[in-house]
């Protein structure tokens, strides 16, 4: 991400950050809060590059110096990232961070740490971080990323500058992706799927979501045209691709977008998640009333709720399949 891209997506955030960089008056801690974690992470990387860049302030980040390149590749020795260890960020992770920051920077006197999903810190981890925020070592920049600001300790929030990332509409996000060179099909699905499961390697994420999208298209076709084979399709295709709960949650979102698109085609709307499947969507629309489609979407939303309650995923999908076929 570059300043121009951040300006397009988040003009207020871009203005505040760039102004602070140019004036070299960055606070010691930021909280990035909003729904789109991937965008916040990209903005954090941009700020890290600007903070550590070797060029003049007005041109930071240059994108060419060794600091810029290593931050972008995720290999800078003076940038530390923390993510949840399982379901939470634990005290020992923050203590390890504190120990790391007692040493001098490998490349300069400046050091950065980024905490993703900061709202998942345990109480002891949050209190350890609070001490660290109150007494930062040297030229330190902290960036906490969260979608639930109210879950952070008020004392942590009060010692940080909060920047809110306003959510873009699906149409706006799609335009951004298309302006960055994505095809209409990929831009449409990326604009709607906020996060791809973290256990999918970065280099495989595009392939994974494209294949998952195709699995959902095929499942919808089986349910409509070959309902007796749909359960077999679940076993042979769906569960093979969407292997665990995080995967299934993304798959359920893709199903939800499918039936919403069917409804949208009945209303002659063009903001579709599956713009290349217009004929299939129209065909399905001929076989399903608006009430049936609303029921299908409700069934998907309920399936997501059962999934978060740790109900057996296979039972969830079989029940969802039955409800979609019944249209109730």
PDB file of C-alpha atoms in Angstrom:
ATOM      1  CA  UNK A   1       0.000   0.000   0.000  1.00  0.00           C
ATOM      2  CA  UNK A   2       1.097   3.576  -0.788  1.00  0.00           C
ATOM      3  CA  UNK A   3      -0.131   6.904   0.557  1.00  0.00           C
ATOM      4  CA  UNK A   4      -2.234   7.473  -2.571  1.00  0.00           C
ATOM      5  CA  UNK A   5      -4.056   4.164  -2.068  1.00  0.00           C
ATOM      6  CA  UNK A   6      -4.695   4.867   1.598  1.00  0.00           C
ATOM      7  CA  UNK A   7      -5.932   8.340   0.631  1.00  0.00           C
ATOM      8  CA  UNK A   8      -8.482   6.771  -1.720  1.00  0.00           C
ATOM      9  CA  UNK A   9      -9.746   4.296   0.858  1.00  0.00           C
ATOM     10  CA  UNK A  10      -9.353   6.203   4.117  1.00  0.00           C
ATOM     11  CA  UNK A  11      -8.809   9.926   3.421  1.00  0.00           C
ATOM     12  CA  UNK A  12      -9.016  11.062   7.065  1.00  0.00           C
ATOM     13  CA  UNK A  13      -6.592   8.398   8.300  1.00  0.00           C
ATOM     14  CA  UNK A  14      -4.172   9.078   5.433  1.00  0.00           C
ATOM     15  CA  UNK A  15      -4.165  12.825   6.093  1.00  0.00           C
ATOM     16  CA  UNK A  16      -3.476  12.451   9.820  1.00  0.00           C
ATOM     17  CA  UNK A  17      -0.736   9.853   9.402  1.00  0.00           C
ATOM     18  CA  UNK A  18       1.048  11.566   6.537  1.00  0.00           C
ATOM     19  CA  UNK A  19       0.960  14.910   8.331  1.00  0.00           C
ATOM     20  CA  UNK A  20       2.522  13.335  11.434  1.00  0.00           C
ATOM     21  CA  UNK A  21       5.226  11.635   9.330  1.00  0.00           C
ATOM     22  CA  UNK A  22       6.164  14.814   7.450  1.00  0.00           C
ATOM     23  CA  UNK A  23       6.349  16.831  10.669  1.00  0.00           C
ATOM     24  CA  UNK A  24       8.127  13.927  12.418  1.00  0.00           C
ATOM     25  CA  UNK A  25       5.682  14.137  15.278  1.00  0.00           C
ATOM     26  CA  UNK A  26       4.344  10.612  15.494  1.00  0.00           C
ATOM     27  CA  UNK A  27       2.900   9.638  18.894  1.00  0.00           C
ATOM     28  CA  UNK A  28       4.452   6.622  20.576  1.00  0.00           C
ATOM     29  CA  UNK A  29       1.277   4.528  20.176  1.00  0.00           C
ATOM     30  CA  UNK A  30      -1.605   4.243  17.711  1.00  0.00           C
ATOM     31  CA  UNK A  31      -4.777   2.184  17.812  1.00  0.00           C
ATOM     32  CA  UNK A  32      -6.181   1.328  14.377  1.00  0.00           C
ATOM     33  CA  UNK A  33      -9.805   0.334  14.837  1.00  0.00           C
ATOM     34  CA  UNK A  34     -12.267  -0.838  12.204  1.00  0.00           C
ATOM     35  CA  UNK A  35     -13.865  -3.836  10.523  1.00  0.00           C
ATOM     36  CA  UNK A  36     -11.296  -4.536   7.805  1.00  0.00           C
ATOM     37  CA  UNK A  37      -8.217  -5.964   9.531  1.00  0.00           C
ATOM     38  CA  UNK A  38      -6.338  -6.553   6.277  1.00  0.00           C
ATOM     39  CA  UNK A  39      -6.597  -2.864   5.415  1.00  0.00           C
ATOM     40  CA  UNK A  40      -5.449  -1.881   8.896  1.00  0.00           C
ATOM     41  CA  UNK A  41      -2.463  -4.240   8.619  1.00  0.00           C
ATOM     42  CA  UNK A  42      -1.552  -2.714   5.240  1.00  0.00           C
ATOM     43  CA  UNK A  43      -1.758   0.780   6.738  1.00  0.00           C
ATOM     44  CA  UNK A  44       0.400  -0.346   9.669  1.00  0.00           C
ATOM     45  CA  UNK A  45       3.031  -1.622   7.243  1.00  0.00           C
ATOM     46  CA  UNK A  46       2.944   1.713   5.393  1.00  0.00           C
ATOM     47  CA  UNK A  47       3.440   3.605   8.654  1.00  0.00           C
ATOM     48  CA  UNK A  48       6.292   1.283   9.677  1.00  0.00           C
ATOM     49  CA  UNK A  49       8.071   1.929   6.403  1.00  0.00           C
ATOM     50  CA  UNK A  50       7.624   5.682   6.812  1.00  0.00           C
ATOM     51  CA  UNK A  51       8.877   5.545  10.418  1.00  0.00           C
ATOM     52  CA  UNK A  52      12.010   3.546   9.578  1.00  0.00           C
ATOM     53  CA  UNK A  53      12.721   4.914   6.069  1.00  0.00           C
ATOM     54  CA  UNK A  54      16.177   6.424   5.554  1.00  0.00           C
ATOM     55  CA  UNK A  55      15.005   9.201   3.197  1.00  0.00           C
ATOM     56  CA  UNK A  56      13.873  12.755   3.919  1.00  0.00           C
ATOM     57  CA  UNK A  57      10.590  13.031   5.821  1.00  0.00           C
ATOM     58  CA  UNK A  58       8.593  14.496   2.932  1.00  0.00           C
ATOM     59  CA  UNK A  59       9.355  11.503   0.715  1.00  0.00           C
ATOM     60  CA  UNK A  60       8.781   8.726   3.251  1.00  0.00           C
ATOM     61  CA  UNK A  61       8.454   5.888   2.622  1.00  0.00           C
ATOM     62  CA  UNK A  62      10.662   5.797  -0.452  1.00  0.00           C
ATOM     63  CA  UNK A  63      10.034   2.102  -1.105  1.00  0.00           C
ATOM     64  CA  UNK A  64      13.615   1.667  -2.280  1.00  0.00           C
ATOM     65  CA  UNK A  65      15.890   1.750   0.771  1.00  0.00           C
ATOM     66  CA  UNK A  66      16.737  -1.452   2.631  1.00  0.00           C
ATOM     67  CA  UNK A  67      14.449  -0.555   5.537  1.00  0.00           C
ATOM     68  CA  UNK A  68      11.433  -0.070   3.278  1.00  0.00           C
ATOM     69  CA  UNK A  69      12.073  -3.296   1.404  1.00  0.00           C
ATOM     70  CA  UNK A  70      12.556  -5.385   4.525  1.00  0.00           C
ATOM     71  CA  UNK A  71       9.443  -4.030   6.269  1.00  0.00           C
ATOM     72  CA  UNK A  72       7.408  -4.809   3.150  1.00  0.00           C
ATOM     73  CA  UNK A  73       8.803  -8.342   3.004  1.00  0.00           C
ATOM     74  CA  UNK A  74       8.142  -8.875   6.715  1.00  0.00           C
ATOM     75  CA  UNK A  75      11.814  -9.393   7.555  1.00  0.00           C
ATOM     76  CA  UNK A  76      12.883  -6.188   9.286  1.00  0.00           C
ATOM     77  CA  UNK A  77      14.754  -6.970  12.538  1.00  0.00           C
ATOM     78  CA  UNK A  78      13.363  -3.891  14.302  1.00  0.00           C
ATOM     79  CA  UNK A  79       9.694  -4.631  13.558  1.00  0.00           C
ATOM     80  CA  UNK A  80       7.941  -7.143  15.812  1.00  0.00           C
ATOM     81  CA  UNK A  81       4.411  -8.448  15.234  1.00  0.00           C
ATOM     82  CA  UNK A  82       2.220 -10.209  17.766  1.00  0.00           C
ATOM     83  CA  UNK A  83      -0.870 -12.243  16.904  1.00  0.00           C
ATOM     84  CA  UNK A  84      -3.167 -14.344  19.109  1.00  0.00           C
ATOM     85  CA  UNK A  85      -1.640 -17.593  20.336  1.00  0.00           C
ATOM     86  CA  UNK A  86      -4.719 -19.754  19.944  1.00  0.00           C
ATOM     87  CA  UNK A  87      -7.750 -17.836  21.210  1.00  0.00           C
ATOM     88  CA  UNK A  88      -5.891 -14.995  22.921  1.00  0.00           C
ATOM     89  CA  UNK A  89      -2.722 -12.929  23.221  1.00  0.00           C
ATOM     90  CA  UNK A  90      -1.032 -14.107  26.395  1.00  0.00           C
ATOM     91  CA  UNK A  91       1.123 -12.416  28.992  1.00  0.00           C
ATOM     92  CA  UNK A  92       4.281 -14.284  28.000  1.00  0.00           C
ATOM     93  CA  UNK A  93       3.989 -12.886  24.444  1.00  0.00           C
ATOM     94  CA  UNK A  94       3.990  -9.314  25.751  1.00  0.00           C
ATOM     95  CA  UNK A  95       6.820 -10.086  28.179  1.00  0.00           C
ATOM     96  CA  UNK A  96       8.876 -11.508  25.313  1.00  0.00           C
ATOM     97  CA  UNK A  97       8.175  -8.301  23.389  1.00  0.00           C
ATOM     98  CA  UNK A  98       9.317  -6.182  26.345  1.00  0.00           C
ATOM     99  CA  UNK A  99      12.531  -8.177  26.614  1.00  0.00           C
ATOM    100  CA  UNK A 100      13.167  -7.769  22.901  1.00  0.00           C
ATOM    101  CA  UNK A 101      12.783  -4.013  23.193  1.00  0.00           C
ATOM    102  CA  UNK A 102      15.365  -3.733  25.954  1.00  0.00           C
ATOM    103  CA  UNK A 103      18.019  -4.380  23.294  1.00  0.00           C
ATOM    104  CA  UNK A 104      19.174  -1.656  20.945  1.00  0.00           C
ATOM    105  CA  UNK A 105      17.745  -1.648  17.439  1.00  0.00           C
ATOM    106  CA  UNK A 106      19.622  -3.794  14.957  1.00  0.00           C
ATOM    107  CA  UNK A 107      19.569  -1.140  12.239  1.00  0.00           C
ATOM    108  CA  UNK A 108      18.746   2.138  14.035  1.00  0.00           C
ATOM    109  CA  UNK A 109      17.539   3.534  17.345  1.00  0.00           C
ATOM    110  CA  UNK A 110      13.925   3.132  16.218  1.00  0.00           C
ATOM    111  CA  UNK A 111      11.793   0.052  16.816  1.00  0.00           C
ATOM    112  CA  UNK A 112       8.179  -0.824  16.000  1.00  0.00           C
ATOM    113  CA  UNK A 113       5.743  -3.381  17.331  1.00  0.00           C
ATOM    114  CA  UNK A 114       2.356  -4.282  15.870  1.00  0.00           C
ATOM    115  CA  UNK A 115      -0.300  -6.155  17.849  1.00  0.00           C
ATOM    116  CA  UNK A 116      -3.049  -7.648  15.711  1.00  0.00           C
ATOM    117  CA  UNK A 117      -6.450  -8.385  17.279  1.00  0.00           C
ATOM    118  CA  UNK A 118      -5.312  -6.465  20.344  1.00  0.00           C
ATOM    119  CA  UNK A 119      -8.765  -6.876  21.902  1.00  0.00           C
ATOM    120  CA  UNK A 120      -7.933 -10.569  22.425  1.00  0.00           C
ATOM    121  CA  UNK A 121      -5.246  -9.818  25.002  1.00  0.00           C
ATOM    122  CA  UNK A 122      -5.767 -11.520  28.342  1.00  0.00           C
ATOM    123  CA  UNK A 123      -6.112  -9.220  31.348  1.00  0.00           C
ATOM    124  CA  UNK A 124      -2.544  -9.960  32.461  1.00  0.00           C
ATOM    125  CA  UNK A 125      -1.190  -9.359  28.942  1.00  0.00           C
ATOM    126  CA  UNK A 126      -3.056  -6.047  28.706  1.00  0.00           C
ATOM    127  CA  UNK A 127      -1.698  -4.894  32.067  1.00  0.00           C
ATOM    128  CA  UNK A 128       1.845  -5.814  31.029  1.00  0.00           C
ATOM    129  CA  UNK A 129       1.401  -3.839  27.819  1.00  0.00           C
ATOM    130  CA  UNK A 130       0.072  -0.871  29.767  1.00  0.00           C
ATOM    131  CA  UNK A 131       3.323  -0.669  31.727  1.00  0.00           C
ATOM    132  CA  UNK A 132       5.229  -0.823  28.466  1.00  0.00           C
ATOM    133  CA  UNK A 133       3.127   1.980  26.941  1.00  0.00           C
ATOM    134  CA  UNK A 134       3.674   4.198  29.961  1.00  0.00           C
ATOM    135  CA  UNK A 135       7.454   3.802  29.831  1.00  0.00           C
ATOM    136  CA  UNK A 136       8.458   3.253  26.164  1.00  0.00           C
ATOM    137  CA  UNK A 137      12.092   2.414  25.463  1.00  0.00           C
ATOM    138  CA  UNK A 138      13.745   4.986  23.168  1.00  0.00           C
ATOM    139  CA  UNK A 139      12.134   5.849  19.819  1.00  0.00           C
ATOM    140  CA  UNK A 140       9.386   3.259  19.861  1.00  0.00           C
ATOM    141  CA  UNK A 141       6.219   3.114  17.790  1.00  0.00           C
ATOM    142  CA  UNK A 142       3.338   0.852  18.826  1.00  0.00           C
ATOM    143  CA  UNK A 143       0.421   0.022  16.533  1.00  0.00           C
ATOM    144  CA  UNK A 144      -2.518  -1.875  18.020  1.00  0.00           C
ATOM    145  CA  UNK A 145      -5.083  -3.249  15.563  1.00  0.00           C
ATOM    146  CA  UNK A 146      -8.610  -4.073  16.694  1.00  0.00           C
ATOM    147  CA  UNK A 147     -12.180  -4.383  15.517  1.00  0.00           C
ATOM    148  CA  UNK A 148     -13.482  -4.070  19.090  1.00  0.00           C
ATOM    149  CA  UNK A 149     -12.104  -0.906  20.657  1.00  0.00           C
ATOM    150  CA  UNK A 150     -14.392  -1.206  23.681  1.00  0.00           C
ATOM    151  CA  UNK A 151     -12.683  -4.488  24.664  1.00  0.00           C
ATOM    152  CA  UNK A 152      -9.358  -2.713  25.252  1.00  0.00           C
ATOM    153  CA  UNK A 153      -8.425  -1.344  28.655  1.00  0.00           C
ATOM    154  CA  UNK A 154      -9.517   2.312  28.892  1.00  0.00           C
ATOM    155  CA  UNK A 155      -6.033   3.126  30.203  1.00  0.00           C
ATOM    156  CA  UNK A 156      -4.472   1.666  27.031  1.00  0.00           C
ATOM    157  CA  UNK A 157      -6.861   3.653  24.845  1.00  0.00           C
ATOM    158  CA  UNK A 158      -6.139   6.868  26.749  1.00  0.00           C
ATOM    159  CA  UNK A 159      -2.395   6.480  26.137  1.00  0.00           C
ATOM    160  CA  UNK A 160      -2.787   5.934  22.395  1.00  0.00           C
ATOM    161  CA  UNK A 161      -4.031   7.926  19.420  1.00  0.00           C
ATOM    162  CA  UNK A 162      -7.114   6.201  18.027  1.00  0.00           C
ATOM    163  CA  UNK A 163      -7.673   6.231  14.263  1.00  0.00           C
ATOM    164  CA  UNK A 164     -10.969   4.842  13.022  1.00  0.00           C
ATOM    165  CA  UNK A 165     -10.995   3.129   9.629  1.00  0.00           C
ATOM    166  CA  UNK A 166     -14.406   3.834   8.121  1.00  0.00           C
ATOM    167  CA  UNK A 167     -15.951   0.811   6.395  1.00  0.00           C
ATOM    168  CA  UNK A 168     -16.231   1.054   2.619  1.00  0.00           C
ATOM    169  CA  UNK A 169     -19.309  -0.307   0.902  1.00  0.00           C
ATOM    170  CA  UNK A 170     -18.915  -3.491  -1.115  1.00  0.00           C
ATOM    171  CA  UNK A 171     -19.221  -1.500  -4.341  1.00  0.00           C
ATOM    172  CA  UNK A 172     -16.548   0.979  -3.215  1.00  0.00           C
ATOM    173  CA  UNK A 173     -14.196  -1.816  -2.169  1.00  0.00           C
ATOM    174  CA  UNK A 174     -14.725  -3.562  -5.504  1.00  0.00           C
ATOM    175  CA  UNK A 175     -13.836  -0.384  -7.380  1.00  0.00           C
ATOM    176  CA  UNK A 176     -10.654  -0.036  -5.331  1.00  0.00           C
ATOM    177  CA  UNK A 177      -9.584  -3.592  -6.175  1.00  0.00           C
ATOM    178  CA  UNK A 178     -10.396  -3.120  -9.848  1.00  0.00           C
ATOM    179  CA  UNK A 179      -8.434   0.135  -9.942  1.00  0.00           C
ATOM    180  CA  UNK A 180      -5.506  -1.838  -8.528  1.00  0.00           C
ATOM    181  CA  UNK A 181      -5.677  -4.247 -11.464  1.00  0.00           C
ATOM    182  CA  UNK A 182      -7.945  -7.059 -10.246  1.00  0.00           C
ATOM    183  CA  UNK A 183     -10.447  -8.600 -12.641  1.00  0.00           C
ATOM    184  CA  UNK A 184     -14.132  -7.880 -12.044  1.00  0.00           C
ATOM    185  CA  UNK A 185     -14.716 -11.442 -10.800  1.00  0.00           C
ATOM    186  CA  UNK A 186     -11.869 -11.428  -8.267  1.00  0.00           C
ATOM    187  CA  UNK A 187     -12.542  -7.851  -7.182  1.00  0.00           C
ATOM    188  CA  UNK A 188     -16.205  -8.696  -6.545  1.00  0.00           C
ATOM    189  CA  UNK A 189     -15.431 -11.613  -4.237  1.00  0.00           C
ATOM    190  CA  UNK A 190     -12.486  -9.944  -2.458  1.00  0.00           C
ATOM    191  CA  UNK A 191     -14.670  -6.915  -1.746  1.00  0.00           C
ATOM    192  CA  UNK A 192     -17.143  -9.098   0.110  1.00  0.00           C
ATOM    193  CA  UNK A 193     -14.933 -11.653   1.837  1.00  0.00           C
ATOM    194  CA  UNK A 194     -13.245  -9.525   4.498  1.00  0.00           C
ATOM    195  CA  UNK A 195     -10.749 -12.109   5.699  1.00  0.00           C
ATOM    196  CA  UNK A 196      -9.469 -15.368   4.281  1.00  0.00           C
ATOM    197  CA  UNK A 197      -8.634 -17.902   7.041  1.00  0.00           C
ATOM    198  CA  UNK A 198      -5.236 -17.074   8.530  1.00  0.00           C
ATOM    199  CA  UNK A 199      -3.969 -20.664   8.262  1.00  0.00           C
ATOM    200  CA  UNK A 200      -4.047 -20.450   4.450  1.00  0.00           C
ATOM    201  CA  UNK A 201      -0.497 -19.494   3.328  1.00  0.00           C
ATOM    202  CA  UNK A 202      -0.297 -16.056   1.710  1.00  0.00           C
ATOM    203  CA  UNK A 203       0.801 -17.468  -1.645  1.00  0.00           C
ATOM    204  CA  UNK A 204      -2.181 -19.884  -1.723  1.00  0.00           C
ATOM    205  CA  UNK A 205      -4.976 -17.529  -0.661  1.00  0.00           C
ATOM    206  CA  UNK A 206      -6.006 -16.399  -4.125  1.00  0.00           C
ATOM    207  CA  UNK A 207      -6.188 -19.974  -5.408  1.00  0.00           C
ATOM    208  CA  UNK A 208      -8.064 -21.069  -2.278  1.00  0.00           C
ATOM    209  CA  UNK A 209     -10.795 -18.442  -2.535  1.00  0.00           C
ATOM    210  CA  UNK A 210     -11.207 -18.934  -6.298  1.00  0.00           C
ATOM    211  CA  UNK A 211     -11.610 -22.689  -5.831  1.00  0.00           C
ATOM    212  CA  UNK A 212     -13.951 -22.182  -2.866  1.00  0.00           C
ATOM    213  CA  UNK A 213     -16.075 -19.867  -4.961  1.00  0.00           C
ATOM    214  CA  UNK A 214     -16.364 -22.558  -7.632  1.00  0.00           C
ATOM    215  CA  UNK A 215     -17.329 -25.177  -5.036  1.00  0.00           C
ATOM    216  CA  UNK A 216     -20.211 -22.942  -3.909  1.00  0.00           C
ATOM    217  CA  UNK A 217     -21.381 -22.399  -7.494  1.00  0.00           C
ATOM    218  CA  UNK A 218     -21.375 -26.172  -8.052  1.00  0.00           C
ATOM    219  CA  UNK A 219     -23.161 -26.812  -4.750  1.00  0.00           C
ATOM    220  CA  UNK A 220     -25.927 -24.355  -5.678  1.00  0.00           C
ATOM    221  CA  UNK A 221     -26.318 -26.133  -9.020  1.00  0.00           C
ATOM    222  CA  UNK A 222     -26.526 -29.561  -7.357  1.00  0.00           C
ATOM    223  CA  UNK A 223     -29.151 -28.333  -4.890  1.00  0.00           C
ATOM    224  CA  UNK A 224     -31.250 -26.841  -7.684  1.00  0.00           C
ATOM    225  CA  UNK A 225     -30.904 -29.463 -10.431  1.00  0.00           C
ATOM    226  CA  UNK A 226     -29.743 -32.686  -8.732  1.00  0.00           C
ATOM    227  CA  UNK A 227     -30.938 -32.462  -5.107  1.00  0.00           C
ATOM    228  CA  UNK A 228     -30.425 -36.173  -4.431  1.00  0.00           C
ATOM    229  CA  UNK A 229     -26.715 -35.834  -5.187  1.00  0.00           C
ATOM    230  CA  UNK A 230     -26.186 -32.691  -3.137  1.00  0.00           C
ATOM    231  CA  UNK A 231     -25.357 -34.544   0.100  1.00  0.00           C
ATOM    232  CA  UNK A 232     -22.733 -36.594  -1.727  1.00  0.00           C
ATOM    233  CA  UNK A 233     -21.293 -33.367  -3.123  1.00  0.00           C
ATOM    234  CA  UNK A 234     -20.928 -32.090   0.442  1.00  0.00           C
ATOM    235  CA  UNK A 235     -18.781 -35.081   1.335  1.00  0.00           C
ATOM    236  CA  UNK A 236     -16.695 -35.218  -1.817  1.00  0.00           C
ATOM    237  CA  UNK A 237     -16.151 -31.518  -2.535  1.00  0.00           C
ATOM    238  CA  UNK A 238     -17.351 -29.179   0.219  1.00  0.00           C
ATOM    239  CA  UNK A 239     -15.733 -30.809   3.256  1.00  0.00           C
ATOM    240  CA  UNK A 240     -12.541 -31.446   1.297  1.00  0.00           C
ATOM    241  CA  UNK A 241     -12.080 -27.743   0.605  1.00  0.00           C
ATOM    242  CA  UNK A 242     -13.688 -26.136   3.668  1.00  0.00           C
ATOM    243  CA  UNK A 243     -11.870 -28.247   6.219  1.00  0.00           C
ATOM    244  CA  UNK A 244     -12.338 -26.537   9.584  1.00  0.00           C
ATOM    245  CA  UNK A 245     -14.567 -23.966  11.255  1.00  0.00           C
ATOM    246  CA  UNK A 246     -12.780 -20.890   9.903  1.00  0.00           C
ATOM    247  CA  UNK A 247     -12.886 -22.345   6.394  1.00  0.00           C
ATOM    248  CA  UNK A 248     -16.568 -23.247   6.723  1.00  0.00           C
ATOM    249  CA  UNK A 249     -17.435 -19.747   7.953  1.00  0.00           C
ATOM    250  CA  UNK A 250     -15.932 -18.297   4.767  1.00  0.00           C
ATOM    251  CA  UNK A 251     -17.789 -20.905   2.726  1.00  0.00           C
ATOM    252  CA  UNK A 252     -21.077 -19.969   4.395  1.00  0.00           C
ATOM    253  CA  UNK A 253     -20.441 -16.332   3.500  1.00  0.00           C
ATOM    254  CA  UNK A 254     -19.965 -17.388  -0.120  1.00  0.00           C
ATOM    255  CA  UNK A 255     -23.290 -19.281  -0.025  1.00  0.00           C
ATOM    256  CA  UNK A 256     -25.001 -16.262   1.501  1.00  0.00           C
ATOM    257  CA  UNK A 257     -23.675 -14.044  -1.300  1.00  0.00           C
ATOM    258  CA  UNK A 258     -24.946 -16.543  -3.875  1.00  0.00           C
ATOM    259  CA  UNK A 259     -28.565 -16.463  -2.693  1.00  0.00           C
ATOM    260  CA  UNK A 260     -28.401 -12.720  -2.197  1.00  0.00           C
ATOM    261  CA  UNK A 261     -27.240 -12.425  -5.829  1.00  0.00           C
ATOM    262  CA  UNK A 262     -30.173 -14.560  -6.964  1.00  0.00           C
ATOM    263  CA  UNK A 263     -32.478 -12.121  -5.181  1.00  0.00           C
ATOM    264  CA  UNK A 264     -30.613  -9.134  -6.635  1.00  0.00           C
ATOM    265  CA  UNK A 265     -31.082 -10.436 -10.175  1.00  0.00           C
ATOM    266  CA  UNK A 266     -34.835 -10.587  -9.559  1.00  0.00           C
ATOM    267  CA  UNK A 267     -34.588  -6.900  -8.651  1.00  0.00           C
ATOM    268  CA  UNK A 268     -32.349  -6.130 -11.648  1.00  0.00           C
ATOM    269  CA  UNK A 269     -29.501  -4.976  -9.425  1.00  0.00           C
ATOM    270  CA  UNK A 270     -25.964  -5.106 -10.784  1.00  0.00           C
ATOM    271  CA  UNK A 271     -23.820  -5.065  -7.602  1.00  0.00           C
ATOM    272  CA  UNK A 272     -23.235  -8.822  -7.624  1.00  0.00           C
ATOM    273  CA  UNK A 273     -20.694 -11.029  -5.864  1.00  0.00           C
ATOM    274  CA  UNK A 274     -20.874 -13.437  -8.829  1.00  0.00           C
ATOM    275  CA  UNK A 275     -21.048 -11.085 -11.842  1.00  0.00           C
ATOM    276  CA  UNK A 276     -19.892 -13.791 -14.267  1.00  0.00           C
ATOM    277  CA  UNK A 277     -22.746 -16.152 -13.266  1.00  0.00           C
ATOM    278  CA  UNK A 278     -25.653 -13.992 -14.375  1.00  0.00           C
ATOM    279  CA  UNK A 279     -27.417 -16.676 -16.423  1.00  0.00           C
ATOM    280  CA  UNK A 280     -27.224 -19.256 -13.618  1.00  0.00           C
ATOM    281  CA  UNK A 281     -28.458 -16.697 -11.129  1.00  0.00           C
ATOM    282  CA  UNK A 282     -31.413 -15.803 -13.359  1.00  0.00           C
ATOM    283  CA  UNK A 283     -32.239 -19.474 -13.893  1.00  0.00           C
ATOM    284  CA  UNK A 284     -32.290 -20.114 -10.161  1.00  0.00           C
ATOM    285  CA  UNK A 285     -34.371 -16.978  -9.689  1.00  0.00           C
ATOM    286  CA  UNK A 286     -37.071 -18.495 -11.896  1.00  0.00           C
ATOM    287  CA  UNK A 287     -37.344 -21.451  -9.505  1.00  0.00           C
ATOM    288  CA  UNK A 288     -37.281 -19.576  -6.208  1.00  0.00           C
ATOM    289  CA  UNK A 289     -39.601 -16.886  -4.891  1.00  0.00           C
ATOM    290  CA  UNK A 290     -38.348 -13.920  -2.912  1.00  0.00           C
ATOM    291  CA  UNK A 291     -39.722 -15.536   0.245  1.00  0.00           C
ATOM    292  CA  UNK A 292     -37.786 -18.741  -0.453  1.00  0.00           C
ATOM    293  CA  UNK A 293     -34.570 -16.794  -1.046  1.00  0.00           C
ATOM    294  CA  UNK A 294     -35.067 -14.841   2.168  1.00  0.00           C
ATOM    295  CA  UNK A 295     -35.563 -18.148   3.986  1.00  0.00           C
ATOM    296  CA  UNK A 296     -32.391 -19.545   2.411  1.00  0.00           C
ATOM    297  CA  UNK A 297     -30.356 -16.557   3.561  1.00  0.00           C
ATOM    298  CA  UNK A 298     -31.843 -16.813   7.043  1.00  0.00           C
ATOM    299  CA  UNK A 299     -30.862 -20.496   7.140  1.00  0.00           C
ATOM    300  CA  UNK A 300     -27.255 -19.610   6.217  1.00  0.00           C
ATOM    301  CA  UNK A 301     -27.087 -16.958   8.941  1.00  0.00           C
ATOM    302  CA  UNK A 302     -28.398 -19.468  11.485  1.00  0.00           C
ATOM    303  CA  UNK A 303     -25.790 -21.984  10.314  1.00  0.00           C
ATOM    304  CA  UNK A 304     -23.087 -19.379  11.015  1.00  0.00           C
ATOM    305  CA  UNK A 305     -24.495 -18.914  14.513  1.00  0.00           C
ATOM    306  CA  UNK A 306     -24.476 -22.679  15.164  1.00  0.00           C
ATOM    307  CA  UNK A 307     -20.897 -22.823  13.897  1.00  0.00           C
ATOM    308  CA  UNK A 308     -19.796 -20.182  16.392  1.00  0.00           C
ATOM    309  CA  UNK A 309     -21.539 -22.229  19.118  1.00  0.00           C
ATOM    310  CA  UNK A 310     -19.316 -25.231  18.284  1.00  0.00           C
ATOM    311  CA  UNK A 311     -22.056 -27.440  16.865  1.00  0.00           C
ATOM    312  CA  UNK A 312     -20.683 -30.265  14.702  1.00  0.00           C
ATOM    313  CA  UNK A 313     -19.862 -28.725  11.275  1.00  0.00           C
ATOM    314  CA  UNK A 314     -21.052 -31.753   9.305  1.00  0.00           C
ATOM    315  CA  UNK A 315     -24.445 -31.669  11.026  1.00  0.00           C
ATOM    316  CA  UNK A 316     -24.660 -27.918  10.409  1.00  0.00           C
ATOM    317  CA  UNK A 317     -24.083 -28.329   6.680  1.00  0.00           C
ATOM    318  CA  UNK A 318     -26.488 -31.245   6.318  1.00  0.00           C
ATOM    319  CA  UNK A 319     -29.200 -29.304   8.131  1.00  0.00           C
ATOM    320  CA  UNK A 320     -28.520 -26.228   6.007  1.00  0.00           C
ATOM    321  CA  UNK A 321     -28.737 -28.307   2.844  1.00  0.00           C
ATOM    322  CA  UNK A 322     -32.098 -29.705   3.901  1.00  0.00           C
ATOM    323  CA  UNK A 323     -33.486 -26.251   4.713  1.00  0.00           C
ATOM    324  CA  UNK A 324     -32.322 -24.763   1.389  1.00  0.00           C
ATOM    325  CA  UNK A 325     -33.849 -27.640  -0.544  1.00  0.00           C
ATOM    326  CA  UNK A 326     -37.115 -27.217   1.348  1.00  0.00           C
ATOM    327  CA  UNK A 327     -37.002 -23.436   0.940  1.00  0.00           C
ATOM    328  CA  UNK A 328     -37.902 -22.893   4.570  1.00  0.00           C
TER     329      UNK A 328
END
